Amino acid sequence: MKSTIFAALAALIRGATAQESIQGGAIYNVPSGSSTTITSVSGTFRVPDASVPLVGPTSGHKGIYAFGIWVGIGGWAGSGSASSCPAGSGVLRAGIDVYYDGFSNVPMTPWAWYQYGVSNEAGAFAYAGFNLEAGDLIKITVSGVSSNVTAIIENYGKVTSTAGRQPIQSAPPTFGFQGANVANTLCRTEAGWVVENHMTETNPPEPVVMANFTQVAFTELNLQTTAGAVGAKAAKLVNINLADQGGKLTDCSAPSDSEVRCRRTLQ
Ligand SMILES: *[C@@H]1O[C@H](CO)[C@@H](O)[C@H](O)[C@H]1NC(C)=O
Ligand SMILES: *[C@@H]1O[C@H](CO)[C@@H](O)[C@H](O)[C@H]1NC(C)=O
């Protein structure tokens, strides 16, 4: 997978129709007219097991199944995105992509990435040397105070308890990352915890065929703004909805201010 390219394509897609969405999860927008800005967002989730959808139009797909999970500040509006950031503004997000090989019927190794910039320039880059596998507990923290912006990913492995937990690995953005440049365009009025059918590199690009997965639960959510903390219940809930893949593919909820869950559904 050429990681640097899919994100740029996401801005140019043949696209989801107006009713369609390539994103599920929760997106918070600062109330319009307010001068409040977002200073950090974090969330923890476990790398899910991917599998073949048992039912629906994609169940017999001979190809790659995928989806991404990310936490970030900013967004690019249009093309099936749930973002309402202004055109020309940028993102800073970090996440993982999960794959399943439908040719050979085996899960593939997931990878961790960060992505930044405005839509026609942005690529996603691998966190160099960062390892992860299904079942690992991942924490992502994206922060931006004036020109100090960063996106840290941590892997806590298979731990089941928060007590005394230490990351096995922790990584900041490296290749190509210039925080001050990112800061100049960053859309600081939006943040989200998102499951996404990112776009393929085919011509024309299409949303990836979504793998089935065990539930994605974003926990320990912390969203900070210049006006204080904001809970997940203040965010707008969205779901992936793609007619070609059977319609509504996620069922996302915010059971508390610190948790957002997305189940894989068909209808
Ligand atoms: C996804 O996998 C789960 C667990 O195996 C299964 O119960 C569920 O029906 C599957 N969903 C789809 C859409 O195939
Ligand atoms: C920049 O932000 C990071 C993350 O919040 C923080 O750890 C670091 O101390 C900040 N650096 C400066 C120079 O303020």
PDB file of C-alpha atoms and ligand atoms in Angstrom:
ATOM      1  CA  MET A   1       0.000   0.000   0.000  1.00  0.00           C
ATOM      2  CA  LYS A   2       1.482   3.355  -0.933  1.00  0.00           C
ATOM      3  CA  SER A   3       0.598   5.166   2.207  1.00  0.00           C
ATOM      4  CA  THR A   4       1.497   8.598   0.962  1.00  0.00           C
ATOM      5  CA  ILE A   5      -1.113   8.583  -1.728  1.00  0.00           C
ATOM      6  CA  PHE A   6      -4.461   7.410  -0.449  1.00  0.00           C
ATOM      7  CA  ALA A   7      -5.137  10.533   1.555  1.00  0.00           C
ATOM      8  CA  ALA A   8      -4.554  12.891  -1.325  1.00  0.00           C
ATOM      9  CA  LEU A   9      -6.931  10.848  -3.390  1.00  0.00           C
ATOM     10  CA  ALA A  10      -9.575  11.010  -0.721  1.00  0.00           C
ATOM     11  CA  ALA A  11     -10.090  14.640  -1.584  1.00  0.00           C
ATOM     12  CA  LEU A  12     -10.654  13.963  -5.266  1.00  0.00           C
ATOM     13  CA  ILE A  13     -12.840  10.907  -5.207  1.00  0.00           C
ATOM     14  CA  ARG A  14     -15.571  10.007  -7.645  1.00  0.00           C
ATOM     15  CA  GLY A  15     -17.154  10.182  -4.332  1.00  0.00           C
ATOM     16  CA  ALA A  16     -19.828   9.106  -2.188  1.00  0.00           C
ATOM     17  CA  THR A  17     -23.180  10.673  -3.015  1.00  0.00           C
ATOM     18  CA  ALA A  18     -24.608  13.330  -0.740  1.00  0.00           C
ATOM     19  CA  GLN A  19     -26.311  10.705   1.412  1.00  0.00           C
ATOM     20  CA  GLU A  20     -23.283   8.464   1.558  1.00  0.00           C
ATOM     21  CA  SER A  21     -20.543   8.613   4.147  1.00  0.00           C
ATOM     22  CA  ILE A  22     -17.081   7.068   4.330  1.00  0.00           C
ATOM     23  CA  GLN A  23     -16.787   7.951   8.040  1.00  0.00           C
ATOM     24  CA  GLY A  24     -18.269   6.568  11.233  1.00  0.00           C
ATOM     25  CA  GLY A  25     -17.628   7.777  14.750  1.00  0.00           C
ATOM     26  CA  ALA A  26     -17.972  11.100  16.526  1.00  0.00           C
ATOM     27  CA  ILE A  27     -16.990  14.546  15.237  1.00  0.00           C
ATOM     28  CA  TYR A  28     -17.009  17.592  17.492  1.00  0.00           C
ATOM     29  CA  ASN A  29     -17.333  21.101  16.070  1.00  0.00           C
ATOM     30  CA  VAL A  30     -16.806  24.246  18.098  1.00  0.00           C
ATOM     31  CA  PRO A  31     -20.117  26.182  18.036  1.00  0.00           C
ATOM     32  CA  SER A  32     -20.137  28.605  15.117  1.00  0.00           C
ATOM     33  CA  GLY A  33     -19.409  32.185  16.076  1.00  0.00           C
ATOM     34  CA  SER A  34     -17.300  31.097  19.032  1.00  0.00           C
ATOM     35  CA  SER A  35     -13.604  31.976  19.170  1.00  0.00           C
ATOM     36  CA  THR A  36     -12.823  28.768  21.057  1.00  0.00           C
ATOM     37  CA  THR A  37     -10.216  26.509  19.473  1.00  0.00           C
ATOM     38  CA  ILE A  38      -9.290  22.877  20.063  1.00  0.00           C
ATOM     39  CA  THR A  39      -5.924  22.291  21.719  1.00  0.00           C
ATOM     40  CA  SER A  40      -5.787  18.499  21.969  1.00  0.00           C
ATOM     41  CA  VAL A  41      -7.711  15.302  21.395  1.00  0.00           C
ATOM     42  CA  SER A  42      -6.866  11.810  22.510  1.00  0.00           C
ATOM     43  CA  GLY A  43      -8.393   8.367  22.501  1.00  0.00           C
ATOM     44  CA  THR A  44      -7.465   4.758  23.195  1.00  0.00           C
ATOM     45  CA  PHE A  45      -8.657   1.742  21.239  1.00  0.00           C
ATOM     46  CA  ARG A  46      -7.750  -1.873  20.692  1.00  0.00           C
ATOM     47  CA  VAL A  47      -6.593  -2.958  17.228  1.00  0.00           C
ATOM     48  CA  PRO A  48      -9.573  -5.006  16.016  1.00  0.00           C
ATOM     49  CA  ASP A  49      -9.560  -8.397  14.350  1.00  0.00           C
ATOM     50  CA  ALA A  50     -10.533  -8.051  10.708  1.00  0.00           C
ATOM     51  CA  SER A  51     -12.508 -10.726   8.871  1.00  0.00           C
ATOM     52  CA  VAL A  52     -14.663 -11.255   5.799  1.00  0.00           C
ATOM     53  CA  PRO A  53     -18.206  -9.892   6.005  1.00  0.00           C
ATOM     54  CA  LEU A  54     -20.438 -12.957   6.213  1.00  0.00           C
ATOM     55  CA  VAL A  55     -23.367 -11.303   4.495  1.00  0.00           C
ATOM     56  CA  GLY A  56     -23.968  -8.492   2.027  1.00  0.00           C
ATOM     57  CA  PRO A  57     -22.694  -7.565  -1.447  1.00  0.00           C
ATOM     58  CA  THR A  58     -19.016  -7.624  -0.427  1.00  0.00           C
ATOM     59  CA  SER A  59     -18.968 -11.014   1.290  1.00  0.00           C
ATOM     60  CA  GLY A  60     -17.429 -12.851  -1.673  1.00  0.00           C
ATOM     61  CA  HIS A  61     -14.963 -10.111  -2.616  1.00  0.00           C
ATOM     62  CA  LYS A  62     -11.735 -11.513  -4.083  1.00  0.00           C
ATOM     63  CA  GLY A  63      -9.461  -8.689  -3.108  1.00  0.00           C
ATOM     64  CA  ILE A  64      -8.341  -6.615  -0.162  1.00  0.00           C
ATOM     65  CA  TYR A  65     -10.707  -5.622   2.610  1.00  0.00           C
ATOM     66  CA  ALA A  66      -9.695  -2.674   4.764  1.00  0.00           C
ATOM     67  CA  PHE A  67     -10.626   0.304   6.909  1.00  0.00           C
ATOM     68  CA  GLY A  68      -8.860   2.904   9.022  1.00  0.00           C
ATOM     69  CA  ILE A  69      -9.280   4.144  12.585  1.00  0.00           C
ATOM     70  CA  TRP A  70      -8.019   7.594  13.524  1.00  0.00           C
ATOM     71  CA  VAL A  71      -8.054  10.409  16.058  1.00  0.00           C
ATOM     72  CA  GLY A  72      -7.425  13.943  14.913  1.00  0.00           C
ATOM     73  CA  ILE A  73      -7.946  17.665  14.723  1.00  0.00           C
ATOM     74  CA  GLY A  74      -9.435  19.201  11.550  1.00  0.00           C
ATOM     75  CA  GLY A  75     -10.981  17.600   8.491  1.00  0.00           C
ATOM     76  CA  TRP A  76     -11.615  17.965   4.787  1.00  0.00           C
ATOM     77  CA  ALA A  77     -15.212  18.587   3.852  1.00  0.00           C
ATOM     78  CA  GLY A  78     -16.876  16.843   0.917  1.00  0.00           C
ATOM     79  CA  SER A  79     -16.614  13.448  -0.761  1.00  0.00           C
ATOM     80  CA  GLY A  80     -18.351  11.451   1.909  1.00  0.00           C
ATOM     81  CA  SER A  81     -16.504  13.091   4.796  1.00  0.00           C
ATOM     82  CA  ALA A  82     -18.444  14.291   7.829  1.00  0.00           C
ATOM     83  CA  SER A  83     -16.185  17.338   8.196  1.00  0.00           C
ATOM     84  CA  SER A  84     -17.423  20.898   8.134  1.00  0.00           C
ATOM     85  CA  CYS A  85     -13.995  22.542   8.201  1.00  0.00           C
ATOM     86  CA  PRO A  86     -13.565  25.417   5.732  1.00  0.00           C
ATOM     87  CA  ALA A  87     -12.149  24.648   2.283  1.00  0.00           C
ATOM     88  CA  GLY A  88      -8.376  24.982   2.209  1.00  0.00           C
ATOM     89  CA  SER A  89      -7.898  24.206   5.893  1.00  0.00           C
ATOM     90  CA  GLY A  90      -5.794  21.329   7.105  1.00  0.00           C
ATOM     91  CA  VAL A  91      -5.804  18.260   9.330  1.00  0.00           C
ATOM     92  CA  LEU A  92      -3.504  16.613  11.796  1.00  0.00           C
ATOM     93  CA  ARG A  93      -4.497  13.053  12.519  1.00  0.00           C
ATOM     94  CA  ALA A  94      -2.990   9.721  13.422  1.00  0.00           C
ATOM     95  CA  GLY A  95      -4.378   6.258  13.123  1.00  0.00           C
ATOM     96  CA  ILE A  96      -4.058   2.729  11.894  1.00  0.00           C
ATOM     97  CA  ASP A  97      -5.179   0.857   8.793  1.00  0.00           C
ATOM     98  CA  VAL A  98      -6.421  -2.696   9.150  1.00  0.00           C
ATOM     99  CA  TYR A  99      -6.473  -5.137   6.222  1.00  0.00           C
ATOM    100  CA  TYR A 100      -7.809  -8.551   5.348  1.00  0.00           C
ATOM    101  CA  ASP A 101      -6.668 -10.433   2.256  1.00  0.00           C
ATOM    102  CA  GLY A 102      -9.749 -11.840   0.533  1.00  0.00           C
ATOM    103  CA  PHE A 103      -7.652 -13.651  -2.110  1.00  0.00           C
ATOM    104  CA  SER A 104      -5.851 -15.859   0.376  1.00  0.00           C
ATOM    105  CA  ASN A 105      -8.372 -15.500   3.186  1.00  0.00           C
ATOM    106  CA  VAL A 106      -5.933 -14.249   5.824  1.00  0.00           C
ATOM    107  CA  PRO A 107      -5.689 -11.112   7.969  1.00  0.00           C
ATOM    108  CA  MET A 108      -2.810  -8.797   7.052  1.00  0.00           C
ATOM    109  CA  THR A 109      -0.515  -6.777   9.280  1.00  0.00           C
ATOM    110  CA  PRO A 110      -2.048  -3.440  10.286  1.00  0.00           C
ATOM    111  CA  TRP A 111       0.118  -0.310  10.190  1.00  0.00           C
ATOM    112  CA  ALA A 112       0.182   3.028  11.976  1.00  0.00           C
ATOM    113  CA  TRP A 113       0.268   6.389  10.202  1.00  0.00           C
ATOM    114  CA  TYR A 114       0.052  10.132  10.647  1.00  0.00           C
ATOM    115  CA  GLN A 115      -1.376  12.603   8.172  1.00  0.00           C
ATOM    116  CA  TYR A 116      -1.336  16.360   7.983  1.00  0.00           C
ATOM    117  CA  GLY A 117      -1.897  19.355   5.744  1.00  0.00           C
ATOM    118  CA  VAL A 118      -4.529  20.605   3.342  1.00  0.00           C
ATOM    119  CA  SER A 119      -6.375  18.116   1.173  1.00  0.00           C
ATOM    120  CA  ASN A 120      -4.599  18.507  -2.136  1.00  0.00           C
ATOM    121  CA  GLU A 121      -1.164  18.210  -0.548  1.00  0.00           C
ATOM    122  CA  ALA A 122      -1.651  15.819   2.296  1.00  0.00           C
ATOM    123  CA  GLY A 123      -0.222  12.353   2.438  1.00  0.00           C
ATOM    124  CA  ALA A 124      -0.207   9.754   5.158  1.00  0.00           C
ATOM    125  CA  PHE A 125       3.151   8.547   6.425  1.00  0.00           C
ATOM    126  CA  ALA A 126       4.034   5.446   8.381  1.00  0.00           C
ATOM    127  CA  TYR A 127       5.303   5.846  11.918  1.00  0.00           C
ATOM    128  CA  ALA A 128       8.729   4.419  11.223  1.00  0.00           C
ATOM    129  CA  GLY A 129       9.436   1.138  12.981  1.00  0.00           C
ATOM    130  CA  PHE A 130       6.141   1.144  14.852  1.00  0.00           C
ATOM    131  CA  ASN A 131       4.744  -2.364  15.298  1.00  0.00           C
ATOM    132  CA  LEU A 132       1.214  -3.402  16.029  1.00  0.00           C
ATOM    133  CA  GLU A 133      -1.075  -6.390  15.777  1.00  0.00           C
ATOM    134  CA  ALA A 134      -4.686  -7.283  16.504  1.00  0.00           C
ATOM    135  CA  GLY A 135      -5.408  -7.001  20.215  1.00  0.00           C
ATOM    136  CA  ASP A 136      -2.854  -4.281  20.945  1.00  0.00           C
ATOM    137  CA  LEU A 137      -4.082  -1.281  22.916  1.00  0.00           C
ATOM    138  CA  ILE A 138      -3.239   1.949  21.063  1.00  0.00           C
ATOM    139  CA  LYS A 139      -3.393   5.486  22.405  1.00  0.00           C
ATOM    140  CA  ILE A 140      -3.284   8.504  20.097  1.00  0.00           C
ATOM    141  CA  THR A 141      -2.838  12.086  21.254  1.00  0.00           C
ATOM    142  CA  VAL A 142      -2.997  14.930  18.745  1.00  0.00           C
ATOM    143  CA  SER A 143      -2.230  18.374  20.089  1.00  0.00           C
ATOM    144  CA  GLY A 144      -1.787  21.881  18.789  1.00  0.00           C
ATOM    145  CA  VAL A 145      -1.077  25.025  20.780  1.00  0.00           C
ATOM    146  CA  SER A 146      -0.043  27.849  18.430  1.00  0.00           C
ATOM    147  CA  SER A 147       2.824  26.450  16.353  1.00  0.00           C
ATOM    148  CA  ASN A 148       3.531  23.453  18.594  1.00  0.00           C
ATOM    149  CA  VAL A 149       1.558  20.680  16.921  1.00  0.00           C
ATOM    150  CA  THR A 150       2.195  16.966  17.191  1.00  0.00           C
ATOM    151  CA  ALA A 151       0.575  13.551  16.969  1.00  0.00           C
ATOM    152  CA  ILE A 152       1.880  10.844  19.289  1.00  0.00           C
ATOM    153  CA  ILE A 153       1.004   7.167  19.003  1.00  0.00           C
ATOM    154  CA  GLU A 154       1.602   4.696  21.823  1.00  0.00           C
ATOM    155  CA  ASN A 155       1.240   0.922  21.888  1.00  0.00           C
ATOM    156  CA  TYR A 156       0.458  -0.688  25.252  1.00  0.00           C
ATOM    157  CA  GLY A 157       0.340  -4.214  23.874  1.00  0.00           C
ATOM    158  CA  LYS A 158      -2.200  -6.707  25.209  1.00  0.00           C
ATOM    159  CA  VAL A 159      -2.666  -5.103  28.645  1.00  0.00           C
ATOM    160  CA  THR A 160      -6.132  -5.377  30.132  1.00  0.00           C
ATOM    161  CA  SER A 161      -5.718  -2.989  33.056  1.00  0.00           C
ATOM    162  CA  THR A 162      -4.901   0.709  33.117  1.00  0.00           C
ATOM    163  CA  ALA A 163      -3.022   0.458  36.428  1.00  0.00           C
ATOM    164  CA  GLY A 164       0.705   1.046  36.019  1.00  0.00           C
ATOM    165  CA  ARG A 165       0.420   0.695  32.291  1.00  0.00           C
ATOM    166  CA  GLN A 166       3.522   1.627  30.288  1.00  0.00           C
ATOM    167  CA  PRO A 167       3.774   1.874  26.494  1.00  0.00           C
ATOM    168  CA  ILE A 168       5.872  -0.742  24.714  1.00  0.00           C
ATOM    169  CA  GLN A 169       6.444   1.805  21.966  1.00  0.00           C
ATOM    170  CA  SER A 170       5.757   5.505  21.539  1.00  0.00           C
ATOM    171  CA  ALA A 171       6.372   7.543  18.399  1.00  0.00           C
ATOM    172  CA  PRO A 172       6.033  11.125  17.129  1.00  0.00           C
ATOM    173  CA  PRO A 173       5.672  12.097  13.450  1.00  0.00           C
ATOM    174  CA  THR A 174       9.048  12.093  11.755  1.00  0.00           C
ATOM    175  CA  PHE A 175       9.403  12.044   7.985  1.00  0.00           C
ATOM    176  CA  GLY A 176       8.362  15.278   6.325  1.00  0.00           C
ATOM    177  CA  PHE A 177       6.722  16.700   9.420  1.00  0.00           C
ATOM    178  CA  GLN A 178       7.129  20.437  10.001  1.00  0.00           C
ATOM    179  CA  GLY A 179       4.900  21.449  12.853  1.00  0.00           C
ATOM    180  CA  ALA A 180       4.918  25.178  12.144  1.00  0.00           C
ATOM    181  CA  ASN A 181       3.669  24.604   8.592  1.00  0.00           C
ATOM    182  CA  VAL A 182       0.949  22.267   9.791  1.00  0.00           C
ATOM    183  CA  ALA A 183      -0.088  24.842  12.381  1.00  0.00           C
ATOM    184  CA  ASN A 184      -0.628  27.525   9.729  1.00  0.00           C
ATOM    185  CA  THR A 185      -3.561  25.789   8.075  1.00  0.00           C
ATOM    186  CA  LEU A 186      -4.865  23.481  10.795  1.00  0.00           C
ATOM    187  CA  CYS A 187      -8.667  23.585  11.202  1.00  0.00           C
ATOM    188  CA  ARG A 188      -8.808  23.990  14.983  1.00  0.00           C
ATOM    189  CA  THR A 189     -12.599  24.031  15.227  1.00  0.00           C
ATOM    190  CA  GLU A 190     -13.120  20.303  14.658  1.00  0.00           C
ATOM    191  CA  ALA A 191     -11.866  17.059  16.187  1.00  0.00           C
ATOM    192  CA  GLY A 192     -12.946  13.468  15.881  1.00  0.00           C
ATOM    193  CA  TRP A 193     -12.665   9.789  16.683  1.00  0.00           C
ATOM    194  CA  VAL A 194     -13.319   8.087  13.377  1.00  0.00           C
ATOM    195  CA  VAL A 195     -13.564   4.721  11.602  1.00  0.00           C
ATOM    196  CA  GLU A 196     -13.095   5.331   7.880  1.00  0.00           C
ATOM    197  CA  ASN A 197     -13.392   3.560   4.544  1.00  0.00           C
ATOM    198  CA  HIS A 198     -10.512   5.485   3.025  1.00  0.00           C
ATOM    199  CA  MET A 199     -10.121   5.630  -0.744  1.00  0.00           C
ATOM    200  CA  THR A 200      -8.248   3.117  -2.904  1.00  0.00           C
ATOM    201  CA  GLU A 201      -5.527   4.120  -5.328  1.00  0.00           C
ATOM    202  CA  THR A 202      -7.444   2.770  -8.298  1.00  0.00           C
ATOM    203  CA  ASN A 203      -8.610   4.995 -11.109  1.00  0.00           C
ATOM    204  CA  PRO A 204     -11.194   6.151 -10.308  1.00  0.00           C
ATOM    205  CA  PRO A 205     -10.611   5.869  -6.558  1.00  0.00           C
ATOM    206  CA  GLU A 206     -13.301   4.028  -4.626  1.00  0.00           C
ATOM    207  CA  PRO A 207     -13.904   3.595  -0.923  1.00  0.00           C
ATOM    208  CA  VAL A 208     -12.054   0.478   0.266  1.00  0.00           C
ATOM    209  CA  VAL A 209     -14.186  -2.637   0.621  1.00  0.00           C
ATOM    210  CA  MET A 210     -14.857  -2.616   4.320  1.00  0.00           C
ATOM    211  CA  ALA A 211     -13.688  -5.598   6.319  1.00  0.00           C
ATOM    212  CA  ASN A 212     -15.823  -7.038   9.056  1.00  0.00           C
ATOM    213  CA  PHE A 213     -14.393  -6.328  12.491  1.00  0.00           C
ATOM    214  CA  THR A 214     -14.911  -6.835  16.151  1.00  0.00           C
ATOM    215  CA  GLN A 215     -16.245  -3.633  17.714  1.00  0.00           C
ATOM    216  CA  VAL A 216     -14.031  -0.536  17.772  1.00  0.00           C
ATOM    217  CA  ALA A 217     -14.319   1.180  21.145  1.00  0.00           C
ATOM    218  CA  PHE A 218     -12.575   4.524  21.561  1.00  0.00           C
ATOM    219  CA  THR A 219     -12.103   4.968  25.321  1.00  0.00           C
ATOM    220  CA  GLU A 220     -10.365   7.404  27.701  1.00  0.00           C
ATOM    221  CA  LEU A 221     -11.445  10.204  25.360  1.00  0.00           C
ATOM    222  CA  ASN A 222     -10.048  13.604  26.191  1.00  0.00           C
ATOM    223  CA  LEU A 223     -10.871  16.643  24.078  1.00  0.00           C
ATOM    224  CA  GLN A 224      -9.461  19.938  25.296  1.00  0.00           C
ATOM    225  CA  THR A 225     -10.297  23.398  24.008  1.00  0.00           C
ATOM    226  CA  THR A 226      -9.315  26.917  24.996  1.00  0.00           C
ATOM    227  CA  ALA A 227     -12.678  26.980  26.838  1.00  0.00           C
ATOM    228  CA  GLY A 228     -12.080  23.707  28.715  1.00  0.00           C
ATOM    229  CA  ALA A 229     -12.805  20.012  28.239  1.00  0.00           C
ATOM    230  CA  VAL A 230     -15.582  18.732  25.969  1.00  0.00           C
ATOM    231  CA  GLY A 231     -17.184  15.284  26.240  1.00  0.00           C
ATOM    232  CA  ALA A 232     -18.001  12.880  23.435  1.00  0.00           C
ATOM    233  CA  LYS A 233     -21.723  13.407  23.967  1.00  0.00           C
ATOM    234  CA  ALA A 234     -21.292  16.934  22.580  1.00  0.00           C
ATOM    235  CA  ALA A 235     -19.988  15.471  19.308  1.00  0.00           C
ATOM    236  CA  LYS A 236     -22.080  14.581  16.269  1.00  0.00           C
ATOM    237  CA  LEU A 237     -22.372  10.824  15.662  1.00  0.00           C
ATOM    238  CA  VAL A 238     -21.862   9.632  12.098  1.00  0.00           C
ATOM    239  CA  ASN A 239     -21.956   6.256  10.342  1.00  0.00           C
ATOM    240  CA  ILE A 240     -20.389   4.766   7.249  1.00  0.00           C
ATOM    241  CA  ASN A 241     -23.064   4.413   4.606  1.00  0.00           C
ATOM    242  CA  LEU A 242     -22.188   3.159   1.112  1.00  0.00           C
ATOM    243  CA  ALA A 243     -24.885   1.813  -1.193  1.00  0.00           C
ATOM    244  CA  ASP A 244     -22.479  -0.416  -3.176  1.00  0.00           C
ATOM    245  CA  GLN A 245     -21.399  -2.178   0.017  1.00  0.00           C
ATOM    246  CA  GLY A 246     -24.875  -2.774   1.389  1.00  0.00           C
ATOM    247  CA  GLY A 247     -25.815   0.560   2.983  1.00  0.00           C
ATOM    248  CA  LYS A 248     -25.159   1.388   6.601  1.00  0.00           C
ATOM    249  CA  LEU A 249     -21.955  -0.378   7.659  1.00  0.00           C
ATOM    250  CA  THR A 250     -21.427   0.979  11.184  1.00  0.00           C
ATOM    251  CA  ASP A 251     -23.540   1.650  14.223  1.00  0.00           C
ATOM    252  CA  CYS A 252     -21.715   4.238  16.327  1.00  0.00           C
ATOM    253  CA  SER A 253     -22.758   5.526  19.735  1.00  0.00           C
ATOM    254  CA  ALA A 254     -21.392   7.604  22.618  1.00  0.00           C
ATOM    255  CA  PRO A 255     -22.360   5.676  25.758  1.00  0.00           C
ATOM    256  CA  SER A 256     -20.534   8.261  27.882  1.00  0.00           C
ATOM    257  CA  ASP A 257     -18.513  11.454  27.522  1.00  0.00           C
ATOM    258  CA  SER A 258     -15.322   9.419  27.482  1.00  0.00           C
ATOM    259  CA  GLU A 259     -16.324   6.640  25.085  1.00  0.00           C
ATOM    260  CA  VAL A 260     -17.419   6.199  21.462  1.00  0.00           C
ATOM    261  CA  ARG A 261     -18.193   2.751  20.063  1.00  0.00           C
ATOM    262  CA  CYS A 262     -18.657   1.603  16.495  1.00  0.00           C
ATOM    263  CA  ARG A 263     -20.050  -1.827  15.656  1.00  0.00           C
ATOM    264  CA  ARG A 264     -19.915  -3.252  12.132  1.00  0.00           C
ATOM    265  CA  THR A 265     -23.442  -3.679  10.857  1.00  0.00           C
ATOM    266  CA  LEU A 266     -25.027  -4.202   7.527  1.00  0.00           C
ATOM    267  CA  GLN A 267     -28.391  -2.458   7.725  1.00  0.00           C
TER     268      GLN A 267
HETATM  269  C1  LIG B   1     -18.814  -9.997  11.591  1.00  0.00           C
HETATM  270  O1  LIG B   1     -18.249 -11.028  12.400  1.00  0.00           O
HETATM  271  C2  LIG B   1     -19.048 -11.343  13.518  1.00  0.00           C
HETATM  272  C3  LIG B   1     -18.241 -12.307  14.381  1.00  0.00           C
HETATM  273  O2  LIG B   1     -17.787 -13.388  13.637  1.00  0.00           O
HETATM  274  C4  LIG B   1     -20.373 -11.911  13.055  1.00  0.00           C
HETATM  275  O3  LIG B   1     -21.191 -12.211  14.160  1.00  0.00           O
HETATM  276  C5  LIG B   1     -21.075 -10.862  12.185  1.00  0.00           C
HETATM  277  O4  LIG B   1     -22.255 -11.396  11.639  1.00  0.00           O
HETATM  278  C6  LIG B   1     -20.152 -10.440  11.057  1.00  0.00           C
HETATM  279  N1  LIG B   1     -20.781  -9.340  10.320  1.00  0.00           N
HETATM  280  C7  LIG B   1     -20.835  -9.348   9.009  1.00  0.00           C
HETATM  281  C8  LIG B   1     -21.435  -8.120   8.366  1.00  0.00           C
HETATM  282  O5  LIG B   1     -20.438 -10.252   8.342  1.00  0.00           O
HETATM  283  C1  LIG B   2       4.588  20.829  22.548  1.00  0.00           C
HETATM  284  O1  LIG B   2       3.445  20.009  22.797  1.00  0.00           O
HETATM  285  C2  LIG B   2       3.757  18.772  23.382  1.00  0.00           C
HETATM  286  C3  LIG B   2       2.479  17.952  23.448  1.00  0.00           C
HETATM  287  O2  LIG B   2       1.493  18.609  24.202  1.00  0.00           O
HETATM  288  C4  LIG B   2       4.406  18.980  24.750  1.00  0.00           C
HETATM  289  O3  LIG B   2       4.759  17.737  25.298  1.00  0.00           O
HETATM  290  C5  LIG B   2       5.647  19.833  24.584  1.00  0.00           C
HETATM  291  O4  LIG B   2       6.179  20.122  25.852  1.00  0.00           O
HETATM  292  C6  LIG B   2       5.310  21.127  23.853  1.00  0.00           C
HETATM  293  N1  LIG B   2       6.534  21.850  23.550  1.00  0.00           N
HETATM  294  C7  LIG B   2       6.698  23.137  23.854  1.00  0.00           C
HETATM  295  C8  LIG B   2       8.004  23.725  23.438  1.00  0.00           C
HETATM  296  O5  LIG B   2       5.837  23.785  24.437  1.00  0.00           O
END
